[in-house]
Amino acid sequence: TSILVVGLGLNLVSISSVHAAGNVQASQVDGYLIITGDNHDNNIIVTETGLIGRAGTLINGVSNYYNGAGTWESLNIKMKGGNDFVRIDRLGAINSNRPFLGDLKINTGEGDDTIELLETHVRNETRINTESGNDILFIDGVHHYSVASNDGFTKSTFKGKFWVDTGKDDDLVELDGAMFNGDVQINLSKGNDFVCFNSGSIYNNLVSANGGKGNDHYSLNNFGAGHPNLTDIEGEGDDCTAYGGGRFPG
């Protein structure tokens, strides 16, 4: 499968079936599901019922599946090196037994990594660090359809602080179908980066973005939803901001 990520004239496709192999360790400790990758190109999906390894990625050296339906309520992912693909798919969804994750921590390590958070619900803090590499962070909700009824679209929800550090190189952060109730802090470090604040998301608190060094671009598509305070769009380099198609150099 693939998901098309579009932002400010940039079309990037995260092709999850390409990234392959490696051995991912999974265990449950003190309420956390802890997932640790290796230096290969790991490809995983975390769901309500467990952890799935794809394209040759093993879980605990045995198979491509780990039953994660235990007592854990928080998630800690550290993928190390390699060009990794990580998807969190409908954790805390409408009919979930785990209505909200406690904390969410993701560190993909070095490499060209892709993170997709699809209808993910976090009660406390979310911290994402992609380190060096040309990385993609894509957040969206999910449409729910059934034979009996059309349940509509459900956004991802982040109740606590949402913190992102993409590290150096050229990165894309696209915040699409999500609700952010806490502060949002995005640090882009070095590189020519894109941040897309799309109209599908709602920001109910302070939003800060620091581009660091490089020629960075910010897309604010109907950003007024949720009455946010946008501050600290800054950094060294030839930056620009687009509001609904207009481009304003920063």
Short mmCIF file of C-alpha atoms in Angstrom, two decimals:
data_model
loop_
_atom_site.label_atom_id
_atom_site.label_comp_id
_atom_site.label_asym_id
_atom_site.label_seq_id
_atom_site.Cartn_x
_atom_site.Cartn_y
_atom_site.Cartn_z
CA THR A 1 0.00 0.00 0.00
CA SER A 2 0.98 3.63 -0.35
CA ILE A 3 -0.23 6.96 0.98
CA LEU A 4 0.18 10.16 -0.98
CA VAL A 5 1.42 13.08 1.08
CA VAL A 6 0.95 16.47 -0.53
CA GLY A 7 2.18 19.78 0.81
CA LEU A 8 2.96 23.18 -0.71
CA GLY A 9 3.80 21.91 -4.18
CA LEU A 10 5.66 18.88 -2.80
CA ASN A 11 4.40 15.39 -3.63
CA LEU A 12 5.92 12.60 -1.61
CA VAL A 13 4.76 9.00 -1.52
CA SER A 14 5.46 6.80 1.45
CA ILE A 15 5.63 3.33 -0.07
CA SER A 16 5.51 1.04 2.92
CA SER A 17 6.00 -2.15 0.91
CA VAL A 18 9.47 -1.11 -0.25
CA HIS A 19 11.23 -0.86 3.11
CA ALA A 20 12.18 -4.37 4.15
CA ALA A 21 13.78 -6.87 6.52
CA GLY A 22 15.41 -6.78 9.94
CA ASN A 23 14.35 -8.02 13.37
CA VAL A 24 12.27 -5.89 15.75
CA GLN A 25 12.10 -6.65 19.47
CA ALA A 26 8.80 -6.16 21.33
CA SER A 27 7.99 -6.50 25.03
CA GLN A 28 5.69 -5.08 27.70
CA VAL A 29 7.30 -3.38 30.71
CA ASP A 30 5.66 -1.22 33.41
CA GLY A 31 2.63 -0.37 31.32
CA TYR A 32 4.63 0.33 28.13
CA LEU A 33 4.72 -1.63 24.92
CA ILE A 34 8.41 -1.20 24.02
CA ILE A 35 9.44 -1.71 20.38
CA THR A 36 13.12 -1.67 19.42
CA GLY A 37 14.37 -1.89 15.86
CA ASP A 38 17.78 -2.71 14.41
CA ASN A 39 19.97 -1.14 11.72
CA HIS A 40 18.04 -2.72 8.83
CA ASP A 41 15.07 -1.20 7.00
CA ASN A 42 12.31 -2.15 9.44
CA ASN A 43 8.67 -2.01 8.37
CA ILE A 44 6.04 -2.23 11.12
CA ILE A 45 2.42 -1.44 11.88
CA VAL A 46 1.13 -1.08 15.45
CA THR A 47 -2.58 -1.83 15.88
CA GLU A 48 -4.96 -2.37 18.78
CA THR A 49 -4.30 -6.11 18.76
CA GLY A 50 -0.56 -6.21 18.20
CA LEU A 51 2.52 -5.44 16.18
CA ILE A 52 2.82 -6.51 12.55
CA GLY A 53 6.11 -6.84 10.67
CA ARG A 54 5.93 -6.52 6.90
CA ALA A 55 8.18 -6.98 3.86
CA GLY A 56 10.39 -9.48 5.66
CA THR A 57 10.59 -7.73 9.05
CA LEU A 58 10.50 -10.24 11.92
CA ILE A 59 9.15 -9.64 15.42
CA ASN A 60 11.31 -11.11 18.22
CA GLY A 61 13.11 -13.19 15.59
CA VAL A 62 10.20 -15.59 15.17
CA SER A 63 7.38 -14.37 12.94
CA ASN A 64 5.87 -11.20 11.59
CA TYR A 65 3.36 -10.79 14.43
CA TYR A 66 3.41 -9.96 18.14
CA ASN A 67 0.26 -10.14 20.25
CA GLY A 68 0.28 -6.77 21.95
CA ALA A 69 -3.23 -6.91 23.37
CA GLY A 70 -1.97 -7.01 26.96
CA THR A 71 -2.15 -4.50 29.80
CA TRP A 72 0.09 -1.80 28.30
CA GLU A 73 -1.31 1.70 27.90
CA SER A 74 1.71 3.65 26.58
CA LEU A 75 3.93 3.12 23.54
CA ASN A 76 7.70 3.61 23.17
CA ILE A 77 9.27 2.97 19.74
CA LYS A 78 13.01 3.24 19.01
CA MET A 79 14.01 2.08 15.54
CA LYS A 80 17.78 2.84 15.42
CA GLY A 81 19.37 3.01 11.91
CA GLY A 82 17.99 2.04 8.50
CA ASN A 83 15.24 3.50 6.34
CA ASP A 84 12.28 2.60 8.53
CA PHE A 85 8.53 2.69 8.09
CA VAL A 86 6.34 3.00 11.20
CA ARG A 87 2.56 3.18 11.10
CA ILE A 88 0.28 3.47 14.12
CA ASP A 89 -3.15 2.46 12.91
CA ARG A 90 -6.29 3.32 14.87
CA LEU A 91 -4.93 3.00 18.40
CA GLY A 92 -7.65 4.28 20.69
CA ALA A 93 -10.21 4.14 17.87
CA ILE A 94 -13.99 4.42 18.20
CA ASN A 95 -14.60 0.84 19.37
CA SER A 96 -11.24 0.38 21.06
CA ASN A 97 -10.60 -1.41 24.35
CA ARG A 98 -7.84 1.15 24.96
CA PRO A 99 -9.64 4.50 24.42
CA PHE A 100 -6.46 6.62 24.70
CA LEU A 101 -2.77 5.88 24.79
CA GLY A 102 -1.09 7.27 27.90
CA ASP A 103 2.17 8.49 26.33
CA LEU A 104 3.54 8.08 22.81
CA LYS A 105 7.29 8.16 22.16
CA ILE A 106 8.82 7.50 18.73
CA ASN A 107 12.50 7.75 17.76
CA THR A 108 13.27 6.43 14.28
CA GLY A 109 17.05 6.98 14.46
CA GLU A 110 19.18 7.82 11.45
CA GLY A 111 17.97 7.09 7.92
CA ASP A 112 15.18 8.15 5.58
CA ASP A 113 12.19 7.27 7.73
CA THR A 114 8.42 7.50 7.41
CA ILE A 115 5.98 7.78 10.32
CA GLU A 116 2.22 7.59 9.80
CA LEU A 117 -0.20 8.21 12.67
CA LEU A 118 -3.69 7.23 11.53
CA GLU A 119 -6.56 7.87 13.98
CA THR A 120 -4.19 7.77 16.92
CA HIS A 121 -5.41 9.04 20.29
CA VAL A 122 -2.97 10.09 23.04
CA ARG A 123 -4.02 11.29 26.49
CA ASN A 124 -0.69 12.63 27.75
CA GLU A 125 2.50 13.65 25.91
CA THR A 126 3.56 12.81 22.35
CA ARG A 127 7.29 13.05 21.54
CA ILE A 128 8.63 12.24 18.06
CA ASN A 129 12.29 12.39 17.02
CA THR A 130 13.34 11.31 13.53
CA GLU A 131 17.04 12.25 13.86
CA SER A 132 19.05 12.67 10.63
CA GLY A 133 17.74 11.66 7.21
CA ASN A 134 15.04 12.78 4.78
CA ASP A 135 12.03 11.97 6.92
CA ILE A 136 8.24 12.16 6.61
CA LEU A 137 5.75 12.55 9.45
CA PHE A 138 2.13 12.24 8.31
CA ILE A 139 -0.87 12.50 10.66
CA ASP A 140 -4.47 11.94 9.64
CA GLY A 141 -7.79 10.49 10.72
CA VAL A 142 -9.73 7.57 9.25
CA HIS A 143 -13.09 7.29 7.50
CA HIS A 144 -15.38 4.66 9.01
CA TYR A 145 -17.86 2.91 6.74
CA SER A 146 -20.07 -0.09 7.39
CA VAL A 147 -22.90 -1.86 5.62
CA ALA A 148 -25.40 -0.50 8.15
CA SER A 149 -24.24 3.11 8.32
CA ASN A 150 -21.64 5.67 7.42
CA ASP A 151 -19.85 6.54 10.66
CA GLY A 152 -17.91 9.39 9.07
CA PHE A 153 -14.40 10.66 9.67
CA THR A 154 -12.55 10.43 13.00
CA LYS A 155 -9.55 12.67 13.62
CA SER A 156 -6.46 11.71 15.55
CA THR A 157 -6.48 13.34 19.00
CA PHE A 158 -3.52 14.59 21.04
CA LYS A 159 -4.61 15.91 24.43
CA GLY A 160 -1.19 16.70 25.88
CA LYS A 161 1.87 18.45 24.49
CA PHE A 162 2.84 17.40 20.97
CA TRP A 163 6.59 17.70 20.39
CA VAL A 164 8.48 16.94 17.14
CA ASP A 165 12.21 17.13 16.36
CA THR A 166 13.06 16.06 12.81
CA GLY A 167 16.85 16.41 13.01
CA LYS A 168 18.99 17.49 10.08
CA ASP A 169 18.34 16.91 6.34
CA ASP A 170 15.17 17.59 4.30
CA ASP A 171 11.98 16.67 6.12
CA LEU A 172 8.22 16.90 5.65
CA VAL A 173 5.73 17.28 8.52
CA GLU A 174 2.07 17.15 7.46
CA LEU A 175 -0.62 17.63 10.11
CA ASP A 176 -3.87 16.78 8.40
CA GLY A 177 -6.86 15.24 10.20
CA ALA A 178 -6.04 15.75 13.88
CA MET A 179 -7.08 17.70 16.98
CA PHE A 180 -4.33 19.15 19.16
CA ASN A 181 -5.52 20.21 22.62
CA GLY A 182 -2.06 20.85 24.09
CA ASP A 183 0.85 22.94 22.88
CA VAL A 184 2.44 21.96 19.56
CA GLN A 185 6.22 22.39 19.23
CA ILE A 186 7.98 21.55 15.93
CA ASN A 187 11.78 21.79 15.64
CA LEU A 188 13.14 21.18 12.13
CA SER A 189 16.90 21.65 12.69
CA LYS A 190 19.10 21.76 9.55
CA GLY A 191 17.76 21.11 6.06
CA ASN A 192 15.20 22.38 3.57
CA ASP A 193 12.00 21.40 5.31
CA PHE A 194 8.23 21.59 4.77
CA VAL A 195 5.56 21.93 7.46
CA CYS A 196 1.92 21.68 6.37
CA PHE A 197 -0.73 22.88 8.84
CA ASN A 198 -3.75 21.69 6.89
CA SER A 199 -7.39 22.67 7.28
CA GLY A 200 -8.31 19.18 8.44
CA SER A 201 -6.65 19.79 11.81
CA ILE A 202 -7.72 21.85 14.82
CA TYR A 203 -5.24 23.57 17.13
CA ASN A 204 -6.60 24.60 20.52
CA ASN A 205 -3.44 25.94 22.10
CA LEU A 206 -0.03 27.45 21.35
CA VAL A 207 1.68 26.30 18.13
CA SER A 208 5.42 26.94 17.67
CA ALA A 209 7.68 26.06 14.74
CA ASN A 210 11.43 26.58 14.57
CA GLY A 211 12.98 25.89 11.18
CA GLY A 212 16.62 26.07 12.17
CA LYS A 213 19.13 26.36 9.33
CA GLY A 214 17.97 25.82 5.75
CA ASN A 215 15.38 27.07 3.28
CA ASP A 216 12.12 26.08 4.94
CA HIS A 217 8.49 26.35 3.83
CA TYR A 218 5.32 26.52 5.91
CA SER A 219 1.85 25.93 4.48
CA LEU A 220 -1.01 27.36 6.57
CA ASN A 221 -4.21 26.17 4.91
CA ASN A 222 -7.20 27.71 6.75
CA PHE A 223 -5.09 27.68 9.87
CA GLY A 224 -7.58 29.76 11.86
CA ALA A 225 -9.62 26.73 12.91
CA GLY A 226 -9.43 26.32 16.68
CA HIS A 227 -8.17 29.89 17.26
CA PRO A 228 -4.49 28.96 17.62
CA ASN A 229 -1.61 31.18 18.62
CA LEU A 230 1.11 30.62 16.04
CA THR A 231 4.51 31.83 17.23
CA ASP A 232 8.19 31.45 16.52
CA ILE A 233 8.07 30.66 12.81
CA GLU A 234 11.73 31.39 12.46
CA GLY A 235 15.12 30.03 11.56
CA GLU A 236 18.19 30.77 9.49
CA GLY A 237 17.89 30.66 5.69
CA ASP A 238 15.46 31.75 2.99
CA ASP A 239 12.17 30.71 4.57
CA CYS A 240 8.66 31.35 3.27
CA THR A 241 5.11 30.93 4.49
CA ALA A 242 2.02 30.28 2.33
CA TYR A 243 -1.48 31.24 3.42
CA GLY A 244 -4.13 29.69 1.20
CA GLY A 245 -1.96 29.96 -1.90
CA GLY A 246 -0.28 33.31 -1.17
CA ARG A 247 3.45 33.17 -0.45
CA PHE A 248 5.06 35.43 2.10
CA PRO A 249 8.85 35.33 2.57
CA GLY A 250 10.00 34.99 6.17
#
